[in-house]
Coordinates of C-alpha atoms and ligand atoms in Angstrom, one line a residue:
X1 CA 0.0 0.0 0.0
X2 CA 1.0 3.6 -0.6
X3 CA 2.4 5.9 1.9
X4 CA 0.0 8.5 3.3
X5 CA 1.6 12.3 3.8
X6 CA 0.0 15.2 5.7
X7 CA 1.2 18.6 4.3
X8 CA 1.0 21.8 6.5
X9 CA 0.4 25.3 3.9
X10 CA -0.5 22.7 0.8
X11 CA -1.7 25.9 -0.4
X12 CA 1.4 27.9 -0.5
X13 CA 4.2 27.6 -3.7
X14 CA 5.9 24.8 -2.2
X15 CA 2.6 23.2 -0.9
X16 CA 1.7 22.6 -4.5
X17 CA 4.4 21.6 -5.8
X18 CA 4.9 18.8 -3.2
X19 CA 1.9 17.3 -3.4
X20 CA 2.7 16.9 -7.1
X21 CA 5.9 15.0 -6.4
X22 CA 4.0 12.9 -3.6
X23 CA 1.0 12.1 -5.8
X24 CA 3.2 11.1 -8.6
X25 CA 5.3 8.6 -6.3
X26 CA 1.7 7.3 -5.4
X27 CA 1.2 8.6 -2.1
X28 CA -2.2 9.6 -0.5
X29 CA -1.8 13.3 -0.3
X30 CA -3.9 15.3 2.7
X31 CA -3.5 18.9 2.6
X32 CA -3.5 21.0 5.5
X33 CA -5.8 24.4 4.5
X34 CA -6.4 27.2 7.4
X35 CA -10.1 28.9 7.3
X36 CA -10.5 31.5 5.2
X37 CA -13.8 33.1 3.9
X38 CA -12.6 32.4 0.3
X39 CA -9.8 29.6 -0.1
X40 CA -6.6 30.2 -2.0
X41 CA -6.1 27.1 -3.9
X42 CA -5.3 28.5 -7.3
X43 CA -1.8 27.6 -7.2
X44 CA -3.2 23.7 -7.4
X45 CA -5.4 24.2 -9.6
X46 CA -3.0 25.6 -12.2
X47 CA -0.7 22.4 -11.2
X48 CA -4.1 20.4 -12.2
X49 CA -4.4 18.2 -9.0
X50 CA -6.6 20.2 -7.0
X51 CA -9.3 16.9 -6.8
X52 CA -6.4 14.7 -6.2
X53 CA -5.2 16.3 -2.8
X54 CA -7.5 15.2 -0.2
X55 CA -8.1 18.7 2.2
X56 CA -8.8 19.7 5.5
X57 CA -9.1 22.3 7.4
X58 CA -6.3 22.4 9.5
X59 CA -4.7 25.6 11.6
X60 CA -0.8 25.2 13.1
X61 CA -2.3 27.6 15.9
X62 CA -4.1 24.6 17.0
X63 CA -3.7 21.8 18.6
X64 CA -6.5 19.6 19.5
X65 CA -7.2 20.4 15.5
X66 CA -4.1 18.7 14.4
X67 CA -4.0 15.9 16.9
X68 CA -7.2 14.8 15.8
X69 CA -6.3 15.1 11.9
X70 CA -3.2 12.8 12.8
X71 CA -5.2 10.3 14.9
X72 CA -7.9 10.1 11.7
X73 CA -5.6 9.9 8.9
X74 CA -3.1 8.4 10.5
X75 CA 0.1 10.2 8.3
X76 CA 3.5 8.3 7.8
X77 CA 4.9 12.0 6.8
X78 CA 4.0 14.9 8.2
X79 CA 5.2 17.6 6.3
X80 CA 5.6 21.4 7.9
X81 CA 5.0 23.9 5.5
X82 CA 3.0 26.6 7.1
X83 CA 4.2 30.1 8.4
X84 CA 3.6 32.9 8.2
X85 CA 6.9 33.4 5.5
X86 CA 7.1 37.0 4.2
X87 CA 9.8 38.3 6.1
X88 CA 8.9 41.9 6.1
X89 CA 5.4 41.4 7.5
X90 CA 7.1 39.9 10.3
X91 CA 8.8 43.0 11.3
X92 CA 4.9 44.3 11.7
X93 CA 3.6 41.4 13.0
X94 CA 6.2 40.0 15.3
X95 CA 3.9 38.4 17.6
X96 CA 1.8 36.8 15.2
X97 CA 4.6 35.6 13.3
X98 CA 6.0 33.9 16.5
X99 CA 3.2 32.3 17.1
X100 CA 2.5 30.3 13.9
X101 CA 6.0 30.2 12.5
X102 CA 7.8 29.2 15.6
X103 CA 5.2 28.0 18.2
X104 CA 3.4 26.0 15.5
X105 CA 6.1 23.6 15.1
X106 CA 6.1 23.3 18.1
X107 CA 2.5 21.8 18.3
X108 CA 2.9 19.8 14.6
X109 CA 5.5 18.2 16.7
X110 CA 3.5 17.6 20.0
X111 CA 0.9 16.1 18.0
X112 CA 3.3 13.5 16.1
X113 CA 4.5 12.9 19.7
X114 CA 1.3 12.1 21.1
X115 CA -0.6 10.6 18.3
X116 CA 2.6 8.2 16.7
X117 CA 6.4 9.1 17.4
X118 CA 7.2 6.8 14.5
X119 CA 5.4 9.9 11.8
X120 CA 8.5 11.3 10.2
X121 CA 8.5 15.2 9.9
X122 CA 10.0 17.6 8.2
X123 CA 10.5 21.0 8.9
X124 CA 10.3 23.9 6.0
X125 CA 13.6 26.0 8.0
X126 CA 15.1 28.7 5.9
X127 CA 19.1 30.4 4.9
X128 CA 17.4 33.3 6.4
X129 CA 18.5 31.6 9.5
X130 CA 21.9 32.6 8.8
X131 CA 20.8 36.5 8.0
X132 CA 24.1 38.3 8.8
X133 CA 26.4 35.8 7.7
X134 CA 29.3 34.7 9.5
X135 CA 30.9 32.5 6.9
X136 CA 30.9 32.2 2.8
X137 CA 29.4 30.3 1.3
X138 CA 27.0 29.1 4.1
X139 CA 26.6 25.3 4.7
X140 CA 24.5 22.9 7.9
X141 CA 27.6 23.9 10.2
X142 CA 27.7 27.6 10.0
X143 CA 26.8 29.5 12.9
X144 CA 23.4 31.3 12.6
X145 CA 22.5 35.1 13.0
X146 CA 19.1 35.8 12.2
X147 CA 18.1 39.3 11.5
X148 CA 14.3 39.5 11.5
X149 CA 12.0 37.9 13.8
X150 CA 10.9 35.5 10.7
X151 CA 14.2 34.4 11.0
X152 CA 14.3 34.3 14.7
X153 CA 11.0 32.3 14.3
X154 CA 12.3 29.9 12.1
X155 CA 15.9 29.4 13.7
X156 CA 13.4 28.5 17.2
X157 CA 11.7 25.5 14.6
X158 CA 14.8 24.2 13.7
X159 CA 16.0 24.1 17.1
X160 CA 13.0 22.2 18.0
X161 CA 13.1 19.7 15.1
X162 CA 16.7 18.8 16.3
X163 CA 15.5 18.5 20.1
X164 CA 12.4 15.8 19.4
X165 CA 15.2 14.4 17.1
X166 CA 17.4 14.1 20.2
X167 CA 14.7 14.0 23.2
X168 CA 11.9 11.5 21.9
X169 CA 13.8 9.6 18.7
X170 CA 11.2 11.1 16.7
X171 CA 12.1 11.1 12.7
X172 CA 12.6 14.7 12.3
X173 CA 14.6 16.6 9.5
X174 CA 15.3 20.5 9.2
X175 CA 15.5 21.1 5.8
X176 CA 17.7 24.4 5.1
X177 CA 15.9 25.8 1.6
X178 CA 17.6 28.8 0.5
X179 CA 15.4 31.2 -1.7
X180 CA 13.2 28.5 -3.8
X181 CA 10.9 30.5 -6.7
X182 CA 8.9 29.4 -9.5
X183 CA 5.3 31.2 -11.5
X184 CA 3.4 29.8 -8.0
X185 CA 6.0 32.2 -6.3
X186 CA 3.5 35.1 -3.8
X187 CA 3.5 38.0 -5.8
X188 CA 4.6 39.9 -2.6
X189 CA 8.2 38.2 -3.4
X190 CA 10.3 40.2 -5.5
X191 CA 11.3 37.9 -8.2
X192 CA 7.7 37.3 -8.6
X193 CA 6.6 41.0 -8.1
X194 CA 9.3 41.8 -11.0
X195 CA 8.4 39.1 -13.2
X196 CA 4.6 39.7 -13.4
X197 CA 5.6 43.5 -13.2
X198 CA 7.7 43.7 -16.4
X199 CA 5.2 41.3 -18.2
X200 CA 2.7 43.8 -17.7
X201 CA 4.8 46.3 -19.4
X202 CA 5.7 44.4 -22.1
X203 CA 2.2 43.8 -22.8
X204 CA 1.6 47.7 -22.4
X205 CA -0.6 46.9 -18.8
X206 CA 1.5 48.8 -16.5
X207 CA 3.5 51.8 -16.6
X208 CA 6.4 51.4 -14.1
X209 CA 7.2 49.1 -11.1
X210 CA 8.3 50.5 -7.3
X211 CA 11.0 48.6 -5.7
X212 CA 13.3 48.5 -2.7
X213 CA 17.1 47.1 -2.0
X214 CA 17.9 46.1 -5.5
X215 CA 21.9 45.0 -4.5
X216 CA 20.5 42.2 -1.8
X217 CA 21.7 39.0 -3.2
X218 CA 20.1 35.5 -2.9
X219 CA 20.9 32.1 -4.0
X220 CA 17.7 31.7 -5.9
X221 CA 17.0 28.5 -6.9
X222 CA 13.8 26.7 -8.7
X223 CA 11.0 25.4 -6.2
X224 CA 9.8 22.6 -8.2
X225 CA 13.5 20.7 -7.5
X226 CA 13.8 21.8 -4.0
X227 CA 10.4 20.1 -3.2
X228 CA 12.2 17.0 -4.2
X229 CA 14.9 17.5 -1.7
X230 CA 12.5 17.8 0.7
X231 CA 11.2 14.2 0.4
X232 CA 14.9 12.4 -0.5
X233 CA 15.3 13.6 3.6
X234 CA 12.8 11.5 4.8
X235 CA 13.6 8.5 2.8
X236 CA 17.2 8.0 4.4
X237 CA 18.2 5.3 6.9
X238 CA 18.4 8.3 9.5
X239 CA 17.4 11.4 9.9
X240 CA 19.4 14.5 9.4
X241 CA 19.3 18.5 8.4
X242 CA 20.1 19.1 5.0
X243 CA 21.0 22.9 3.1
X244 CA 19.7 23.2 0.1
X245 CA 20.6 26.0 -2.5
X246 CA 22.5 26.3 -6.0
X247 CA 25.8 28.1 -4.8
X248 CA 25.2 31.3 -6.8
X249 CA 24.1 34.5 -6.2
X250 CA 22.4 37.5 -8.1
X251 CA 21.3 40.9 -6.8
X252 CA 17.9 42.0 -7.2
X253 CA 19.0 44.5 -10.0
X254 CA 20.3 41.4 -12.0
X255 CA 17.3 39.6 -11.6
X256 CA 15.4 42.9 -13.2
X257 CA 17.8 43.3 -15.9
X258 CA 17.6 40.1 -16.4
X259 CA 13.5 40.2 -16.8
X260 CA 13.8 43.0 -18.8
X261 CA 16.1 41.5 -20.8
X262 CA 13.8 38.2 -21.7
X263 CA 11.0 40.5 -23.2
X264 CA 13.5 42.9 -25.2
X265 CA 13.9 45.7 -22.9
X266 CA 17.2 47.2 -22.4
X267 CA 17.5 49.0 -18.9
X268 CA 20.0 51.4 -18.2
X269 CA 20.3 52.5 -14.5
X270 CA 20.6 56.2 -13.6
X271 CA 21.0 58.4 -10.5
X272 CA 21.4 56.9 -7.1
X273 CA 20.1 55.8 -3.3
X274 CA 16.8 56.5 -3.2
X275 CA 16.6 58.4 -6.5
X276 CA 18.1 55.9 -8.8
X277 CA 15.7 54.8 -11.5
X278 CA 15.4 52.5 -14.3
X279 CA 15.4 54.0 -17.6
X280 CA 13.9 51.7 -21.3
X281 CA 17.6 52.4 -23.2
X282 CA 15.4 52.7 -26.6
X283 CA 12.5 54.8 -25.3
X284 CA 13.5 56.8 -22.5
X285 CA 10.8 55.7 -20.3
X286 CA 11.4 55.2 -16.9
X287 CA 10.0 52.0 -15.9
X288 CA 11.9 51.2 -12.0
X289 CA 11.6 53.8 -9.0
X290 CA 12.9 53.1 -5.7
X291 CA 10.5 53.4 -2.8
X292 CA 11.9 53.1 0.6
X293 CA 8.6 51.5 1.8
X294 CA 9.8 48.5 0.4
X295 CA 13.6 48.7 2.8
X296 CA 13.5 46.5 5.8
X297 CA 14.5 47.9 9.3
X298 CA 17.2 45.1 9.4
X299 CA 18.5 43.3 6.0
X300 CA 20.0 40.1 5.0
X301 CA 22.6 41.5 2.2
X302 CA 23.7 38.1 0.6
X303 CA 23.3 34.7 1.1
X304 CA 25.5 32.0 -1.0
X305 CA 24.8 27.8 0.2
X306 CA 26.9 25.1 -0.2
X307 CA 24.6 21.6 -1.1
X308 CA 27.4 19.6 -1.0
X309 CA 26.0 17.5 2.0
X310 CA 22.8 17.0 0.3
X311 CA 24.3 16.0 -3.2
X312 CA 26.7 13.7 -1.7
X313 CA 24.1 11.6 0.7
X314 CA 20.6 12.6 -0.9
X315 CA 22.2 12.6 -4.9
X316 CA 20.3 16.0 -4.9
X317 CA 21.7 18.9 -7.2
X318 CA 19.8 21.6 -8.5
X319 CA 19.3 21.8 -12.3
X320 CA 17.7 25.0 -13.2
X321 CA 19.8 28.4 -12.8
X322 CA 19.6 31.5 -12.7
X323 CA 18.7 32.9 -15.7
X324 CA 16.4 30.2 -16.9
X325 CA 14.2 30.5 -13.5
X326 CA 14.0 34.5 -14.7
X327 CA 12.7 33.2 -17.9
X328 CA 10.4 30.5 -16.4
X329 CA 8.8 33.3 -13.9
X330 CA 8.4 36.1 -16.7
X331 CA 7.8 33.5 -19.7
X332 CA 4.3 31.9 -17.4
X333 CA 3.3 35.7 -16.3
X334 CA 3.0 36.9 -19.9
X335 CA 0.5 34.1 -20.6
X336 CA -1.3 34.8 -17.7
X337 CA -1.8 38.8 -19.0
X338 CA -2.3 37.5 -23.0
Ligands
NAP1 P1 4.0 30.4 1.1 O1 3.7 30.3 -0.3 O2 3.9 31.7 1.8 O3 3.0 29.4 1.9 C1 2.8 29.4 3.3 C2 1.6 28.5 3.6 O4 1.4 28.5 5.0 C3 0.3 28.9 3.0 O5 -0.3 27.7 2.5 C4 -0.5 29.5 4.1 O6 -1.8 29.4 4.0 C5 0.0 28.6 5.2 N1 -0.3 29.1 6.6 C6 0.0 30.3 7.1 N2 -0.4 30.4 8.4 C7 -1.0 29.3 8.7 C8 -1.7 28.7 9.8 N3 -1.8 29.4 10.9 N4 -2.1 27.5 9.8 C9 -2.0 26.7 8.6 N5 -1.4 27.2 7.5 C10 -0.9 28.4 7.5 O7 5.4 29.8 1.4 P2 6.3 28.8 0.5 O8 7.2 29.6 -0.3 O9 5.5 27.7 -0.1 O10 7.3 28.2 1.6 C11 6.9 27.0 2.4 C12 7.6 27.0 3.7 O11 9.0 27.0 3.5 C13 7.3 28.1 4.6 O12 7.4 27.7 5.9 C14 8.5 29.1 4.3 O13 8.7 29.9 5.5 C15 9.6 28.1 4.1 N6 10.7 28.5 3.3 C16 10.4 29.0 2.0 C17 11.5 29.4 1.2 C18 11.2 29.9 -0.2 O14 12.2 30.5 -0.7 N7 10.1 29.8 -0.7 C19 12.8 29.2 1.7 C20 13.1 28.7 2.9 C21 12.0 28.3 3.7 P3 -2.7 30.6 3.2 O15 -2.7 30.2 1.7 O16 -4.0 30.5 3.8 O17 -2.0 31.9 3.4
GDD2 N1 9.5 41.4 -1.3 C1 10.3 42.4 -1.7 N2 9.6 43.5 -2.4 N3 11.6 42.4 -1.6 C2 12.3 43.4 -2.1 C3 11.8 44.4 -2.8 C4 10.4 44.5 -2.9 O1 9.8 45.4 -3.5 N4 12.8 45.3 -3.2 C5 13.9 44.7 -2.8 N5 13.7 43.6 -2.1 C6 14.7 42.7 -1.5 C7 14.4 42.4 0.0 O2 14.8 43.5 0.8 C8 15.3 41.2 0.2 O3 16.6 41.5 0.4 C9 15.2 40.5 -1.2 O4 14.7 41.4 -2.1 C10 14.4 39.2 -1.2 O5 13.1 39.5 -0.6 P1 11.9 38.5 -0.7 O6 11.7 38.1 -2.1 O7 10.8 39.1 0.0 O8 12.5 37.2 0.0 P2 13.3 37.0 1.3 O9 14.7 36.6 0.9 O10 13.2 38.1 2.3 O11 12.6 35.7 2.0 C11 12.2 34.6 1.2 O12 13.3 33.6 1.2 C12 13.6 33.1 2.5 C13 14.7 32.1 2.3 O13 16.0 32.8 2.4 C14 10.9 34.0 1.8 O14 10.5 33.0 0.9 C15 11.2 33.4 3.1 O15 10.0 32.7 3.6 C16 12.3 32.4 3.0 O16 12.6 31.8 4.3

């Protein structure tokens, strides 16, 4: 018989594309969906297997709620997706951010403790753990520095996920995903926000985008293939934290050029700090403005990973790059606007 997996935030980028990998290795997928007056589950319906995942309505704030899903379906995966992940919302909503992206692991976990210690887990941490980076590239050992409370949220569920690991021999991995992106990507993300932003322009819909730090650098990788990580952990002998990345870096700005580029637009950069813009070389136009809105109060200014652990004992290397993700992201948002 095939396995049965329970998926915390199935309807979040990475939600989606799991329960594609799972259902295609013939596993019963149940997706974990909190209440909303109108459900978001567009993202699985674009990957076509919206009445293939079997939902319910299941909170990380609560409990009772997910002890009782565990006791009915009775998971041999539990897999924790859900937080709340933008980091800049969790400099406004510190509190809240805490409570379901750090506490909420807390009580996936005390669930699988009570209902079945034998339900392997895995934990959705992030390289924003490592925020202010002590060491380059950045790999499983490197000391961690987290500079939002996200990241402070996120380094307390991969703490946890290592203590039932060591306290109650429960199956539990922290999977280290560095910047993961793909045309399910929240549009509040900038690769996403500049893809469907410059597709619009191509297609004459929009004007100009607004942007913030455009010389952060992440280690953006392609979401589909990190889902796949995700599962190799749990299928090993014993469990273990893995990173997760592609070992190269881009700034935000490269990533717009870069978009630009794709649809035929050449953008020249003038001015600077706050007043820089992004000029159309051929037209003149300005089509980027910096708004400081969009600056954090504390930022992460590059992160680089090194996958060698998870490509030497998972066989897992990333495949897409850079500069086909860009083209991926923008290619899927100018069919959306045609
Ligand atoms: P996402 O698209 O923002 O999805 C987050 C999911 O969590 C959504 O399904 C959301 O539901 C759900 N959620 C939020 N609060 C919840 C609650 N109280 N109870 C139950 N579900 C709740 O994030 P993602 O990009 O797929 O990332 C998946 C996980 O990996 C997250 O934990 C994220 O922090 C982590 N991560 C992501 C990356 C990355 O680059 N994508 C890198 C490292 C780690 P709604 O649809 O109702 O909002
Ligand atoms: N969102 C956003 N919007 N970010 C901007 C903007 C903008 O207009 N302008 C510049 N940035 C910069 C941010 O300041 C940050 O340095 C970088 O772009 C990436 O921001 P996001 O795309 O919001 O992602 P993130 O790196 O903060 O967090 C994502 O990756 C983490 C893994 O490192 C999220 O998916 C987290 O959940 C995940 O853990």
């Amino acid at each position: 018989m095939g396995k049965t997996a329970f998926i915390t935030g199935v309807t979040g980028q990475d939600g989606a594309y799991l329960s594609q990998l799972l259902l295609s290795k013939g596993y019963k997928v149940y997706g974990g969906y909190r209440r909303t007056s109108s459900p978001n589950f567009w993202r699985l319906e674009e990957l076509n297997i919206r009445n293939n995942v079997e939902f319910l309505e299941v909170d990380i704030l609560d409990t009772g709620n997910l002890i009782r899903t565990f006791e009915k379906i009775k998971p041999d995966e539990v897999y924790n997706l859900a937080a709340q992940s933008f980091v800049a919302v969790s400099f406004e909503k510190p509190v809240l951010t805490g409570e379901i992206t750090a506490i909420g692991v807390t009580r996936v976990l005390e669930a699988i403790r009570i209902v079945n210690p034998r339900i392997k887990f895995y934990q959705a941490s992030s390289s924003e753990m490592f925020g202010k980076v002590q060491e380059v590239p950045q790999k499983e050992t490197t000391p961690f520095y987290p500079r939002s409370p996200y990241a402070a949220a996120k380094l307390y569920g991969h703490w946890l996920t290592i203590n039932y690991r060591e306290s109650y021999d429960i199956f539990g991995c922290s999977g280290i995903l560095f910047n993961h992106e793909s045309p399910l990507r929240g549009i509040e993300f900038v690769t996403r926000k500049v893809s469907d932003a410059v597709a619009r322009i191509k297609m004459g819909a929009q004007d100009y985008f607004e942007i913030g730090n455009m010389d952060a650098k992440r280690d953006w990788g392609y979401a589909k293939e990190f889902v796949e990580g995700m599962w190799m952990m749990l299928q090993q002998p014993k469990p273990k934290d893995y990173l997760l990345a592609t070992n190269e870096n881009h700034s935000v700005r490269e990533f717009i050029e870069h978009a630009f580029n794709y649809v035929g637009i050449d953008i020249s950069w003038k001015g600077s700090g706050v007043n820089e813009t992004g000029i159309d070389s051929k037209s003149g136009k300005t089509l980027v403005k910096i708004n400081p809105r969009y600056f954090r109060p504390g930022e992460v200014d590059h992160l680089l990973g090194d996958y060698s652990l998870a490509k030497k004992e998972l066989g897992w290397s990333p495949k897409v790059k850079f500069k086909e993700l860009v083209e991926i992201m923008v290619q899927r948002d100018l069919e959306r606007i045609s």
